[in-house]
Tab-separated table of C-alpha atoms and ligand atoms in Angstrom:
chain	number	residue	atom	x	y	z
K	230	MET	CA	-32.357	169.769	-55.615
K	231	SER	CA	-34.675	172.570	-56.587
K	232	GLU	CA	-31.978	173.770	-58.972
K	233	LEU	CA	-32.015	170.324	-60.616
K	234	ILE	CA	-35.753	170.372	-61.064
K	235	HIS	CA	-35.579	173.946	-62.299
K	236	VAL	CA	-33.029	173.037	-64.984
K	237	ALA	CA	-34.866	169.846	-65.916
K	238	VAL	CA	-38.158	171.653	-66.384
K	239	LYS	CA	-36.676	174.622	-68.171
K	240	TYR	CA	-34.794	172.520	-70.737
K	241	ARG	CA	-37.226	169.627	-70.932
K	242	ALA	CA	-37.675	169.955	-74.654
K	243	LEU	CA	-33.937	169.672	-75.271
K	244	LEU	CA	-33.613	166.808	-72.793
K	245	LEU	CA	-36.513	164.894	-74.280
K	246	ASN	CA	-35.081	165.276	-77.721
K	247	GLY	CA	-31.667	164.101	-76.540
K	248	ALA	CA	-33.195	161.111	-74.790
K	249	ARG	CA	-35.114	160.294	-77.939
K	250	VAL	CA	-31.952	160.375	-80.054
K	251	THR	CA	-30.074	158.201	-77.566
K	252	LEU	CA	-32.946	155.720	-77.489
K	253	ILE	CA	-33.280	155.564	-81.260
K	254	VAL	CA	-29.540	155.149	-81.753
K	255	SER	CA	-29.331	152.475	-79.054
K	256	LEU	CA	-32.324	150.526	-80.296
K	257	LEU	CA	-31.086	150.575	-83.877
K	258	THR	CA	-27.658	149.472	-82.678
K	259	ILE	CA	-29.115	146.644	-80.607
K	260	LEU	CA	-31.336	145.494	-83.468
K	261	PHE	CA	-28.746	145.545	-86.222
K	262	GLY	CA	-25.872	144.597	-83.908
K	263	LEU	CA	-27.837	141.518	-82.888
K	264	PHE	CA	-28.594	140.584	-86.473
K	265	PHE	CA	-25.070	141.029	-87.796
K	266	GLY	CA	-23.534	139.658	-84.604
K	267	VAL	CA	-25.399	136.354	-84.985
K	268	LEU	CA	-24.444	136.296	-88.659
K	269	MET	CA	-20.804	136.938	-87.766
K	270	ALA	CA	-20.924	134.172	-85.153
K	271	PHE	CA	-22.014	131.666	-87.787
K	272	LEU	CA	-19.272	132.942	-90.086
K	273	LYS	CA	-16.792	132.368	-87.306
K	274	MET	CA	-18.005	128.798	-86.815
K	275	SER	CA	-18.172	128.147	-90.557
K	276	LYS	CA	-16.524	125.128	-92.112
K	277	VAL	CA	-14.871	127.414	-94.659
K	278	LYS	CA	-11.501	128.496	-93.389
K	279	ALA	CA	-11.419	131.813	-95.264
K	280	LEU	CA	-14.735	132.902	-93.770
K	281	ARG	CA	-13.565	131.944	-90.308
K	282	ALA	CA	-10.363	133.926	-90.781
K	283	LEU	CA	-12.272	136.948	-92.056
K	284	ALA	CA	-14.601	136.928	-89.076
K	285	ASN	CA	-11.653	136.480	-86.753
K	286	ILE	CA	-9.799	139.468	-88.111
K	287	TYR	CA	-12.924	141.592	-87.909
K	288	VAL	CA	-13.670	140.679	-84.312
K	289	GLU	CA	-10.087	141.068	-83.146
K	290	PHE	CA	-9.672	144.426	-84.867
K	291	ILE	CA	-12.900	145.896	-83.508
K	292	ARG	CA	-12.307	144.647	-79.988
K	293	GLY	CA	-8.717	145.876	-80.096
K	294	THR	CA	-9.447	149.480	-81.063
K	295	PRO	CA	-11.221	152.288	-79.175
K	296	VAL	CA	-14.822	152.912	-80.117
K	297	LEU	CA	-14.063	156.615	-80.383
K	298	VAL	CA	-11.553	155.900	-83.144
K	299	GLN	CA	-14.129	153.716	-84.899
K	300	ILE	CA	-16.709	156.511	-84.715
K	301	PHE	CA	-14.311	158.992	-86.337
K	302	LEU	CA	-13.164	156.440	-88.911
K	303	VAL	CA	-16.726	155.955	-90.089
K	304	TYR	CA	-17.554	159.655	-89.837
K	305	TYR	CA	-14.637	160.758	-92.026
K	306	GLY	CA	-14.354	157.529	-93.953
K	307	LEU	CA	-17.852	157.360	-95.446
K	308	PRO	CA	-17.582	160.653	-97.404
K	309	LEU	CA	-14.066	159.723	-98.508
K	310	MET	CA	-15.429	156.503	-99.947
K	311	GLY	CA	-17.999	158.576	-101.803
K	312	VAL	CA	-20.914	157.429	-99.698
K	313	GLU	CA	-23.502	160.133	-99.464
K	314	ILE	CA	-26.109	159.679	-96.819
K	315	PRO	CA	-29.545	160.529	-98.132
K	316	SER	CA	-32.065	162.209	-95.892
K	317	ILE	CA	-34.475	159.625	-94.528
K	318	VAL	CA	-37.325	160.928	-92.408
K	319	VAL	CA	-39.063	158.426	-90.164
K	320	ALA	CA	-41.819	159.629	-87.821
K	321	GLY	CA	-40.678	163.201	-88.132
K	322	PHE	CA	-37.092	162.310	-87.388
K	323	ASP	CA	-34.283	162.657	-89.898
K	324	ILE	CA	-32.313	159.428	-89.597
K	325	SER	CA	-29.480	160.586	-91.829
K	326	ARG	CA	-28.145	162.798	-89.061
K	327	ILE	CA	-27.506	159.865	-86.766
K	328	LEU	CA	-26.600	157.348	-89.429
K	329	SER	CA	-22.825	157.464	-89.404
K	330	GLY	CA	-22.662	157.354	-85.600
K	331	THR	CA	-25.129	154.491	-85.456
K	332	LEU	CA	-23.257	152.642	-88.168
K	333	ALA	CA	-20.050	152.867	-86.130
K	334	LEU	CA	-21.859	151.541	-83.070
K	335	VAL	CA	-23.359	148.671	-85.081
K	336	ILE	CA	-19.914	147.772	-86.421
K	337	ASN	CA	-18.621	147.790	-82.875
K	338	THR	CA	-21.510	145.841	-81.359
K	339	THR	CA	-21.414	143.182	-84.079
K	340	ALA	CA	-18.008	142.054	-82.858
K	341	TYR	CA	-19.093	141.750	-79.236
K	342	VAL	CA	-22.409	140.051	-80.000
K	343	CYS	CA	-20.531	137.639	-82.254
K	344	GLU	CA	-18.322	136.529	-79.388
K	345	ILE	CA	-21.249	136.233	-76.983
K	346	VAL	CA	-23.305	134.118	-79.388
K	347	ARG	CA	-20.385	131.932	-80.408
K	348	GLY	CA	-19.423	131.338	-76.793
K	349	GLY	CA	-23.016	130.415	-75.953
K	350	ILE	CA	-23.320	127.976	-78.819
K	351	GLU	CA	-19.968	126.346	-78.191
K	352	SER	CA	-20.806	125.873	-74.527
K	353	ILE	CA	-23.501	123.373	-75.542
K	354	ASP	CA	-22.247	119.794	-75.477
K	355	TYR	CA	-21.679	118.350	-78.959
K	356	GLY	CA	-23.746	115.372	-77.837
K	357	GLN	CA	-26.829	117.540	-78.346
K	358	THR	CA	-25.989	118.035	-82.018
K	359	GLU	CA	-25.210	114.335	-82.395
K	360	GLY	CA	-28.444	113.343	-80.717
K	361	ALA	CA	-30.364	115.571	-83.123
K	362	LEU	CA	-28.499	114.407	-86.236
K	363	ALA	CA	-28.908	110.771	-85.254
K	364	LEU	CA	-32.678	111.307	-85.290
K	365	GLY	CA	-32.435	112.425	-88.902
K	366	MET	CA	-32.594	116.170	-88.278
K	367	SER	CA	-30.773	118.382	-90.754
K	368	PRO	CA	-27.748	120.276	-89.391
K	369	ALA	CA	-29.746	123.506	-89.686
K	370	ARG	CA	-32.632	122.142	-87.650
K	371	ALA	CA	-30.266	120.633	-85.093
K	372	MET	CA	-28.786	124.096	-84.651
K	373	MET	CA	-32.006	126.100	-84.593
K	374	ALA	CA	-34.281	123.748	-82.650
K	375	ILE	CA	-31.864	121.980	-80.334
K	376	VAL	CA	-28.606	123.872	-79.804
K	377	PHE	CA	-29.674	127.502	-80.171
K	378	PRO	CA	-32.541	127.485	-77.654
K	379	GLN	CA	-30.213	125.999	-75.049
K	380	ALA	CA	-27.441	128.426	-75.920
K	381	MET	CA	-29.889	131.321	-75.473
K	382	LYS	CA	-29.868	130.609	-71.769
K	383	ASN	CA	-26.148	131.344	-71.612
K	384	ILE	CA	-26.333	134.112	-74.170
K	385	LEU	CA	-29.113	136.191	-72.671
K	386	PRO	CA	-27.347	137.522	-69.552
K	387	SER	CA	-24.257	138.551	-71.518
K	388	LEU	CA	-26.415	140.046	-74.209
K	389	GLY	CA	-28.190	142.095	-71.556
K	390	ASN	CA	-24.867	143.477	-70.388
K	391	GLU	CA	-24.013	144.291	-73.968
K	392	PHE	CA	-27.287	146.218	-74.426
K	393	ILE	CA	-26.502	148.263	-71.351
K	394	THR	CA	-22.990	148.898	-72.643
K	395	ILE	CA	-24.458	150.101	-75.944
K	396	ILE	CA	-26.632	152.712	-74.248
K	397	LYS	CA	-23.621	154.017	-72.335
K	398	THR	CA	-21.229	153.823	-75.281
K	399	SER	CA	-23.712	155.659	-77.502
K	400	SER	CA	-22.845	158.810	-75.546
K	401	GLN	CA	-19.587	158.908	-77.488
K	402	ILE	CA	-21.292	159.747	-80.773
K	403	SER	CA	-21.885	163.228	-79.372
K	404	VAL	CA	-18.318	163.979	-80.510
K	405	ILE	CA	-19.468	164.004	-84.137
K	406	GLY	CA	-22.271	166.408	-83.366
K	407	ILE	CA	-25.171	164.032	-82.942
K	408	ALA	CA	-27.626	165.648	-80.553
K	409	ASP	CA	-28.008	162.748	-78.154
K	410	LEU	CA	-28.371	162.993	-74.378
K	411	MET	CA	-24.686	163.620	-73.761
K	412	TYR	CA	-24.629	166.318	-76.424
K	413	THR	CA	-27.683	167.869	-74.797
K	414	ALA	CA	-25.904	168.094	-71.451
K	415	ASP	CA	-23.177	170.088	-73.185
K	416	THR	CA	-25.700	172.319	-74.881
K	417	ILE	CA	-27.547	173.094	-71.659
K	418	ARG	CA	-24.302	173.789	-69.847
K	419	GLY	CA	-23.388	176.236	-72.586
K	420	ILE	CA	-26.583	178.236	-72.342
K	421	SER	CA	-27.225	177.973	-68.604
K	422	PHE	CA	-23.614	178.255	-67.373
K	423	LYS	CA	-24.357	175.476	-64.912
K	424	PRO	CA	-21.878	172.577	-65.278
K	425	MET	CA	-23.250	170.088	-62.734
K	426	GLU	CA	-27.032	170.116	-63.028
K	427	PRO	CA	-27.351	169.069	-66.672
K	428	LEU	CA	-24.818	166.298	-66.134
K	429	ILE	CA	-26.651	164.938	-63.118
K	430	ILE	CA	-29.978	165.048	-64.937
K	431	VAL	CA	-28.507	163.297	-67.954
K	432	ALA	CA	-26.849	160.692	-65.731
K	433	LEU	CA	-30.227	159.972	-64.137
K	434	ILE	CA	-31.856	159.548	-67.532
K	435	TYR	CA	-29.097	157.158	-68.676
K	436	PHE	CA	-29.511	155.229	-65.464
K	437	LEU	CA	-33.261	154.995	-65.949
K	438	MET	CA	-32.745	153.521	-69.422
K	439	THR	CA	-30.183	150.944	-68.368
K	440	PHE	CA	-32.228	150.069	-65.296
K	441	VAL	CA	-35.339	149.360	-67.350
K	442	ILE	CA	-33.319	147.153	-69.696
K	443	SER	CA	-31.668	145.156	-66.931
K	444	PHE	CA	-35.049	144.751	-65.229
K	445	MET	CA	-36.659	143.424	-68.392
K	446	LEU	CA	-33.797	141.039	-68.985
K	447	ARG	CA	-33.973	139.706	-65.457
K	448	GLN	CA	-37.666	138.961	-66.014
K	449	ALA	CA	-36.888	137.223	-69.306
K	450	GLU	CA	-34.181	135.141	-67.651
K	451	LYS	CA	-36.513	134.144	-64.853
K	452	ARG	CA	-39.123	133.032	-67.338
K	453	MET	CA	-36.559	130.934	-69.218
K	454	ARG	CA	-35.201	129.401	-66.049
K	455	LYS	CA	-38.647	128.276	-64.960
K	456	GLY	CA	-38.859	126.140	-68.098
K	457	TYR	CA	-36.227	123.650	-67.151
K	458	ALA	CA	-33.321	123.145	-64.814
K	459	ARG	CA	-30.073	121.655	-65.952
C	5	MET	CA	-29.487	79.310	-97.716
C	6	GLU	CA	-28.377	82.852	-98.376
C	7	GLU	CA	-30.031	85.322	-96.033
C	8	LYS	CA	-30.047	88.931	-97.115
C	9	SER	CA	-28.185	91.152	-94.667
C	10	ILE	CA	-29.842	94.303	-93.417
C	11	ILE	CA	-26.389	95.704	-92.758
C	12	SER	CA	-23.313	94.593	-94.542
C	13	ILE	CA	-19.959	96.120	-93.606
C	14	ARG	CA	-17.254	95.476	-96.211
C	15	LYS	CA	-13.543	96.125	-95.718
C	16	LEU	CA	-14.398	99.243	-93.744
C	17	THR	CA	-11.397	101.405	-92.875
C	18	LYS	CA	-11.295	104.679	-90.984
C	19	ASN	CA	-8.339	106.994	-90.448
C	20	TYR	CA	-8.048	110.102	-88.344
C	21	GLY	CA	-5.202	111.879	-90.070
C	22	SER	CA	-2.397	109.360	-90.032
C	23	ALA	CA	-3.940	107.268	-87.264
C	24	SER	CA	-5.651	104.197	-88.620
C	25	VAL	CA	-8.529	103.347	-86.307
C	26	LEU	CA	-10.454	100.767	-88.356
C	27	LYS	CA	-8.304	98.473	-90.469
C	28	GLY	CA	-10.748	96.525	-92.600
C	29	ILE	CA	-13.924	95.509	-90.802
C	30	ASP	CA	-16.252	92.903	-92.299
C	31	LEU	CA	-19.561	92.283	-90.623
C	32	GLU	CA	-22.946	90.977	-91.711
C	33	VAL	CA	-26.062	91.697	-89.681
C	34	GLN	CA	-29.312	89.882	-90.521
C	35	LYS	CA	-32.752	91.294	-89.933
C	36	GLY	CA	-33.839	90.747	-86.341
C	37	GLU	CA	-30.371	89.858	-85.187
C	38	VAL	CA	-28.830	91.194	-81.979
C	39	VAL	CA	-25.103	91.715	-82.375
C	40	ALA	CA	-22.990	92.454	-79.303
C	41	VAL	CA	-19.702	94.218	-79.983
C	42	ILE	CA	-17.101	93.806	-77.262
C	43	GLY	CA	-13.426	94.624	-76.984
C	44	PRO	CA	-10.887	96.748	-75.147
C	45	SER	CA	-11.047	100.520	-74.957
C	46	GLY	CA	-9.789	102.253	-78.077
C	47	SER	CA	-10.336	99.240	-80.315
C	48	GLY	CA	-12.665	101.211	-82.597
C	49	LYS	CA	-16.082	99.977	-81.460
C	50	SER	CA	-17.657	103.431	-81.286
C	51	THR	CA	-16.015	104.472	-84.516
C	52	MET	CA	-17.474	101.501	-86.361
C	53	LEU	CA	-20.920	102.206	-84.938
C	54	ARG	CA	-20.696	105.870	-85.913
C	55	CYS	CA	-19.744	104.899	-89.443
C	56	ILE	CA	-22.932	102.879	-89.790
C	57	ASN	CA	-25.185	105.935	-89.396
C	58	ALA	CA	-22.685	108.194	-91.156
C	59	MET	CA	-21.826	110.259	-88.108
C	60	GLU	CA	-18.281	109.587	-89.359
C	61	GLN	CA	-17.176	109.507	-92.973
C	62	LEU	CA	-15.836	106.211	-94.206
C	63	SER	CA	-12.187	106.257	-95.282
C	64	GLY	CA	-12.320	103.022	-97.276
C	65	GLY	CA	-14.588	100.073	-97.913
C	66	ASP	CA	-18.342	100.343	-97.784
C	67	ILE	CA	-21.435	99.783	-95.706
C	68	LEU	CA	-24.633	98.529	-97.296
C	69	LEU	CA	-28.046	99.090	-95.786
C	70	ASN	CA	-30.548	96.704	-97.354
C	71	GLY	CA	-28.084	96.286	-100.187
C	72	GLU	CA	-27.734	100.013	-100.835
C	73	SER	CA	-24.378	101.690	-100.225
C	74	ILE	CA	-24.584	104.428	-97.617
C	75	ARG	CA	-21.940	106.250	-99.646
C	76	GLN	CA	-24.576	106.629	-102.339
C	77	MET	CA	-27.176	107.962	-99.942
C	78	LYS	CA	-26.825	111.660	-100.520
C	79	LYS	CA	-29.562	112.360	-98.030
C	80	LEU	CA	-27.991	111.458	-94.688
C	81	PRO	CA	-31.150	112.260	-92.710
C	82	ARG	CA	-32.939	109.497	-94.628
C	83	LEU	CA	-30.263	106.998	-93.627
C	84	ARG	CA	-30.400	108.154	-90.026
C	85	GLN	CA	-34.155	107.691	-89.895
C	86	LYS	CA	-33.616	104.037	-90.708
C	87	VAL	CA	-30.670	103.573	-88.374
C	88	GLY	CA	-31.361	104.907	-84.882
C	89	MET	CA	-28.758	105.439	-82.197
C	90	VAL	CA	-28.711	105.322	-78.411
C	91	PHE	CA	-25.776	107.055	-76.749
C	92	GLN	CA	-23.776	106.435	-73.618
C	93	HIS	CA	-24.673	109.901	-72.314
C	94	PHE	CA	-28.328	109.795	-73.487
C	95	ASN	CA	-28.171	113.190	-75.221
C	96	LEU	CA	-31.767	113.955	-74.349
C	97	PHE	CA	-32.831	117.506	-75.139
C	98	PRO	CA	-32.993	119.280	-71.770
C	99	HIS	CA	-35.307	122.038	-72.974
C	100	MET	CA	-38.039	119.599	-73.954
C	101	THR	CA	-40.267	117.401	-71.827
C	102	VAL	CA	-39.931	113.636	-72.039
C	103	LEU	CA	-42.919	113.438	-74.392
C	104	LYS	CA	-41.609	116.236	-76.621
C	105	ASN	CA	-38.195	114.559	-76.733
C	106	VAL	CA	-39.840	111.440	-78.115
C	107	MET	CA	-42.264	113.033	-80.572
C	108	TYR	CA	-40.249	116.009	-81.830
C	109	ALA	CA	-38.317	114.219	-84.590
C	110	PRO	CA	-41.285	112.160	-85.861
C	111	VAL	CA	-43.286	115.366	-86.265
C	112	THR	CA	-40.585	117.626	-87.687
C	113	VAL	CA	-38.456	115.150	-89.626
C	114	ARG	CA	-40.937	112.494	-90.710
C	115	GLY	CA	-43.786	114.948	-90.975
C	116	GLU	CA	-46.173	112.876	-88.882
C	117	LEU	CA	-49.329	114.496	-87.584
C	118	LYS	CA	-49.047	115.602	-83.974
C	119	PRO	CA	-51.906	113.559	-82.487
C	120	LYS	CA	-50.644	110.413	-84.178
C	121	ALA	CA	-47.036	111.018	-83.151
C	122	GLU	CA	-48.135	111.753	-79.611
C	123	GLU	CA	-50.193	108.597	-79.416
C	124	TYR	CA	-47.264	106.505	-80.610
C	125	ALA	CA	-44.858	108.321	-78.281
C	126	MET	CA	-47.102	107.555	-75.314
C	127	GLU	CA	-47.281	103.931	-76.358
C	128	LEU	CA	-43.479	103.736	-76.513
C	129	LEU	CA	-43.122	105.509	-73.174
C	130	LYS	CA	-45.451	102.928	-71.661
C	131	LYS	CA	-43.297	100.172	-73.119
C	132	VAL	CA	-40.139	101.538	-71.488
C	133	GLY	CA	-42.001	102.313	-68.261
C	134	MET	CA	-41.680	106.083	-68.521
C	135	TYR	CA	-45.284	107.018	-69.277
C	136	GLU	CA	-45.856	108.559	-65.852
C	137	LYS	CA	-42.884	110.878	-66.418
C	138	ARG	CA	-44.009	112.098	-69.827
C	139	ASP	CA	-44.336	115.728	-68.697
C	140	ALA	CA	-41.077	115.803	-66.725
C	141	TYR	CA	-37.904	117.467	-67.962
C	142	PRO	CA	-34.811	115.257	-68.389
C	143	ALA	CA	-32.918	117.035	-65.601
C	144	THR	CA	-35.330	115.555	-63.065
C	145	LEU	CA	-34.765	111.946	-64.203
C	146	SER	CA	-32.254	109.343	-63.042
C	147	GLY	CA	-29.704	107.991	-65.505
C	148	GLY	CA	-31.638	104.780	-66.016
C	149	GLN	CA	-34.835	106.715	-66.685
C	150	LYS	CA	-33.056	109.013	-69.127
C	151	GLN	CA	-31.714	106.084	-71.075
C	152	ARG	CA	-35.132	104.463	-71.275
C	153	VAL	CA	-36.524	107.713	-72.670
C	154	ALA	CA	-33.634	107.857	-75.135
C	155	ILE	CA	-34.531	104.362	-76.333
C	156	ALA	CA	-38.178	105.389	-76.773
C	157	ARG	CA	-37.015	108.483	-78.665
C	158	ALA	CA	-34.943	106.394	-81.058
C	159	LEU	CA	-37.805	103.933	-81.556
C	160	ALA	CA	-40.249	106.727	-82.346
C	161	MET	CA	-38.557	107.140	-85.725
C	162	LYS	CA	-39.455	103.515	-86.523
C	163	PRO	CA	-35.884	102.591	-87.385
C	164	GLU	CA	-34.951	99.329	-89.046
C	165	VAL	CA	-31.764	99.041	-87.018
C	166	LEU	CA	-30.883	100.414	-83.610
C	167	LEU	CA	-27.284	101.127	-82.620
C	168	PHE	CA	-26.331	101.249	-78.945
C	169	ASP	CA	-22.986	102.696	-77.829
C	170	GLU	CA	-22.357	101.503	-74.286
C	171	PRO	CA	-25.893	102.352	-73.196
C	172	THR	CA	-25.288	101.382	-69.587
C	173	SER	CA	-21.716	102.586	-69.049
C	174	ALA	CA	-22.712	105.972	-67.620
C	175	LEU	CA	-25.251	104.471	-65.204
C	176	ASP	CA	-25.039	103.756	-61.518
C	177	PRO	CA	-24.869	99.978	-61.058
C	178	GLU	CA	-28.377	99.727	-59.614
C	179	MET	CA	-29.830	101.247	-62.789
C	180	VAL	CA	-28.111	99.028	-65.326
C	181	GLY	CA	-30.737	96.303	-64.890
C	182	GLU	CA	-33.761	98.412	-65.841
C	183	VAL	CA	-32.139	99.514	-69.100
C	184	LEU	CA	-30.964	96.022	-70.016
C	185	THR	CA	-34.468	94.728	-69.339
C	186	VAL	CA	-35.902	97.192	-71.844
C	187	MET	CA	-33.258	96.184	-74.367
C	188	LYS	CA	-34.025	92.506	-73.890
C	189	GLN	CA	-37.732	93.152	-74.495
C	190	LEU	CA	-36.800	95.066	-77.604
C	191	ALA	CA	-34.650	92.198	-78.837
C	192	LYS	CA	-37.600	89.841	-78.376
C	193	THR	CA	-39.787	92.019	-80.604
C	194	GLY	CA	-37.396	91.306	-83.451
C	195	MET	CA	-35.630	94.663	-83.576
C	196	THR	CA	-32.255	94.501	-85.270
C	197	MET	CA	-29.701	95.748	-82.744
C	198	ILE	CA	-25.976	96.367	-82.725
C	199	VAL	CA	-24.877	96.865	-79.146
C	200	VAL	CA	-21.421	97.964	-78.056
C	201	THR	CA	-21.299	96.869	-74.455
C	202	HIS	CA	-19.166	95.897	-71.505
C	203	GLU	CA	-22.072	93.887	-70.076
C	204	MET	CA	-20.853	90.380	-70.781
C	205	GLY	CA	-23.983	88.892	-69.197
C	206	PHE	CA	-26.157	90.720	-71.723
C	207	ALA	CA	-23.925	89.722	-74.638
C	208	ARG	CA	-23.973	86.074	-73.607
C	209	GLU	CA	-27.665	85.900	-72.863
C	210	VAL	CA	-29.292	88.132	-75.484
C	211	ALA	CA	-26.953	88.386	-78.450
C	212	ASP	CA	-27.273	86.141	-81.484
C	213	LYS	CA	-23.770	87.047	-82.495
C	214	VAL	CA	-20.803	88.370	-80.533
C	215	VAL	CA	-18.067	90.366	-82.231
C	216	PHE	CA	-14.735	90.901	-80.519
C	217	MET	CA	-12.822	93.911	-81.805
C	218	ASP	CA	-9.202	94.739	-81.096
C	219	GLU	CA	-6.987	97.399	-82.635
C	220	GLY	CA	-9.363	98.164	-85.462
C	221	ILE	CA	-10.117	94.661	-86.649
C	222	VAL	CA	-12.702	92.017	-85.872
C	223	MET	CA	-10.554	89.453	-84.113
C	224	GLU	CA	-13.269	86.967	-83.361
C	225	SER	CA	-16.936	86.644	-84.108
C	226	GLY	CA	-19.533	83.951	-83.677
C	227	SER	CA	-22.287	82.790	-81.410
C	228	PRO	CA	-21.949	83.660	-77.697
C	229	GLN	CA	-21.060	79.994	-77.157
C	230	GLN	CA	-18.234	80.193	-79.702
C	231	VAL	CA	-16.768	83.454	-78.413
C	232	PHE	CA	-17.238	83.000	-74.690
C	233	GLU	CA	-16.612	79.254	-74.315
C	234	GLU	CA	-14.752	77.899	-77.283
C	235	THR	CA	-12.359	80.611	-78.390
C	236	GLU	CA	-8.715	79.688	-78.894
C	237	ASN	CA	-7.658	83.321	-79.320
C	238	GLU	CA	-5.374	84.442	-76.489
C	239	ARG	CA	-6.367	88.137	-76.693
C	240	VAL	CA	-10.031	87.242	-76.460
C	241	LYS	CA	-9.343	84.954	-73.537
C	242	ALA	CA	-7.286	87.595	-71.744
C	243	PHE	CA	-10.003	90.213	-72.315
C	244	LEU	CA	-12.766	87.938	-71.091
C	245	ALA	CA	-10.748	86.948	-68.046
C	246	LYS	CA	-10.491	90.601	-67.134
C	247	MET	CA	-14.183	91.301	-67.710
C	248	LEU	CA	-15.713	88.352	-65.882
U	573	LIG	N1	-12.410	112.296	-83.672
U	573	LIG	C1	-11.274	111.573	-83.466
U	573	LIG	N2	-10.083	112.078	-83.821
U	573	LIG	C2	-8.945	111.374	-83.641
U	573	LIG	N3	-8.898	110.147	-83.083
U	573	LIG	C3	-10.062	109.583	-82.713
U	573	LIG	C4	-11.309	110.276	-82.863
U	573	LIG	N4	-12.283	109.476	-82.399
U	573	LIG	C5	-11.682	108.362	-81.964
U	573	LIG	N5	-10.354	108.421	-82.140
U	573	LIG	C6	-9.395	107.348	-81.796
U	573	LIG	O1	-9.822	106.173	-82.406
U	573	LIG	C7	-9.561	105.064	-81.564
U	573	LIG	C8	-10.795	104.248	-81.429
U	573	LIG	O2	-11.771	104.995	-80.737
U	573	LIG	P1	-13.195	104.437	-80.374
U	573	LIG	O3	-13.886	105.502	-79.626
U	573	LIG	O4	-13.842	103.931	-81.595
U	573	LIG	O5	-12.853	103.229	-79.429
U	573	LIG	P2	-13.828	102.341	-78.549
U	573	LIG	O6	-13.560	100.941	-78.902
U	573	LIG	O7	-15.204	102.826	-78.690
U	573	LIG	O8	-13.294	102.611	-77.095
U	573	LIG	P3	-14.100	102.801	-75.726
U	573	LIG	O9	-14.382	101.421	-75.198
U	573	LIG	O10	-13.134	103.504	-74.845
U	573	LIG	O11	-15.314	103.592	-76.013
U	573	LIG	C9	-9.021	105.620	-80.264
U	573	LIG	O12	-7.624	105.426	-80.243
U	573	LIG	C10	-9.361	107.061	-80.321
U	573	LIG	O13	-8.373	107.815	-79.675
U	574	LIG	MG1	-16.568	103.832	-77.414
């Protein structure tokens, strides 16, 4: 125990930095994954067959391949395609260093969020859409004001799980040299010659992050449930 | 004397793929008329109703609303504001209170001011006997109460015609009466109503015109007296014998 505290205190700067990188990567992934995931869900429910097919292929491919492979594909693929990542400094943090890893995670998350959102929307009885249309609402309003709020109730718990998965999965971007928490554990092991302590500390920090997220989501769910019972 | 029809259905056909569900329906509905549509399951009653407010696309023929073809109405929401619908399964919005259910569309679709829409919604809820429940959520209501709210919700859009698709079929028997009572009151106020129903008592007592549909055609239509008492048609007789 005292060894743990000793290591944690001694390498706190490294650990804090790693935690910061993991948090930034995860938050960006959640944000953009959510945005593109919802977009992809609407593509998948589109009336246009080609769009549906495109979305289908995307989702199936991403869900059918390991995230580690996706991370390397993006990491080596971007330069091959001639994409050069410019240096973008936000709040003293150079985003370009984490960009390719984050991009891979966003690509991955988009597929899962898409399925969660689509499932949630399709679980709502078509009668709700009909009821809305029959009152003269536009299809867009019927979706956004009537169907989507109800679907959120089904979507939120799964989305919460997905957020937690993202935080854990983000540890895999350490393989391309991004100095996240997992990478930090490796670094500390290398300089301190202690294999267990840094891992345990890092595990605790990961757990703290996922715990806070699941707590917040439970509160959000409770608040939604109070609104109405089905 | 030629009365002008509020709804005029002309040679309406509807196919689903190769299945022909409506095979040439003709029907005139005058302003203030209550039309009861009866007939066996699968005869196309719901399909015809859903064509009138363009929930289904017409395959052939036409439907005129106040003389204007609904095929020409590019803005479906405008048509649907004039032709309200009450469903078998109510389709109330579970995430809104009773009051919000009733006033949401008037405010967002018609652009009415909130206080005005609310006032009118309350008035309608009083009419259907649901004023006390205005702050309740639909999940806490009985089937009969839900349907009365659904009727108020449809009326809030000030429609010219109200379509009912088996409004009492999903109700427990003891709740059918309260909904039919509301519908009878509505009929008395001069609302134009097309009601698909299995309630022969309602059709006989309230309807101005009864339409018997079978296999996608109107097999018989006339006054309740003509359809219920004087029909010579064997299919109508057989159907009525089963229902009564
Ligand atoms: N979306 C659809 N796709 C294919 N067939 C359909 C569809 N909707 C209805 N049908 C068919 O059209 C026929 C008429 O259906 P409709 O619902 O209009 O009958 P109905 O007279 O309302 O019957 P019920 O009394 O059971 O409600 C049925 O044979 C039904 O299977
Ligand atoms: Mg039907």
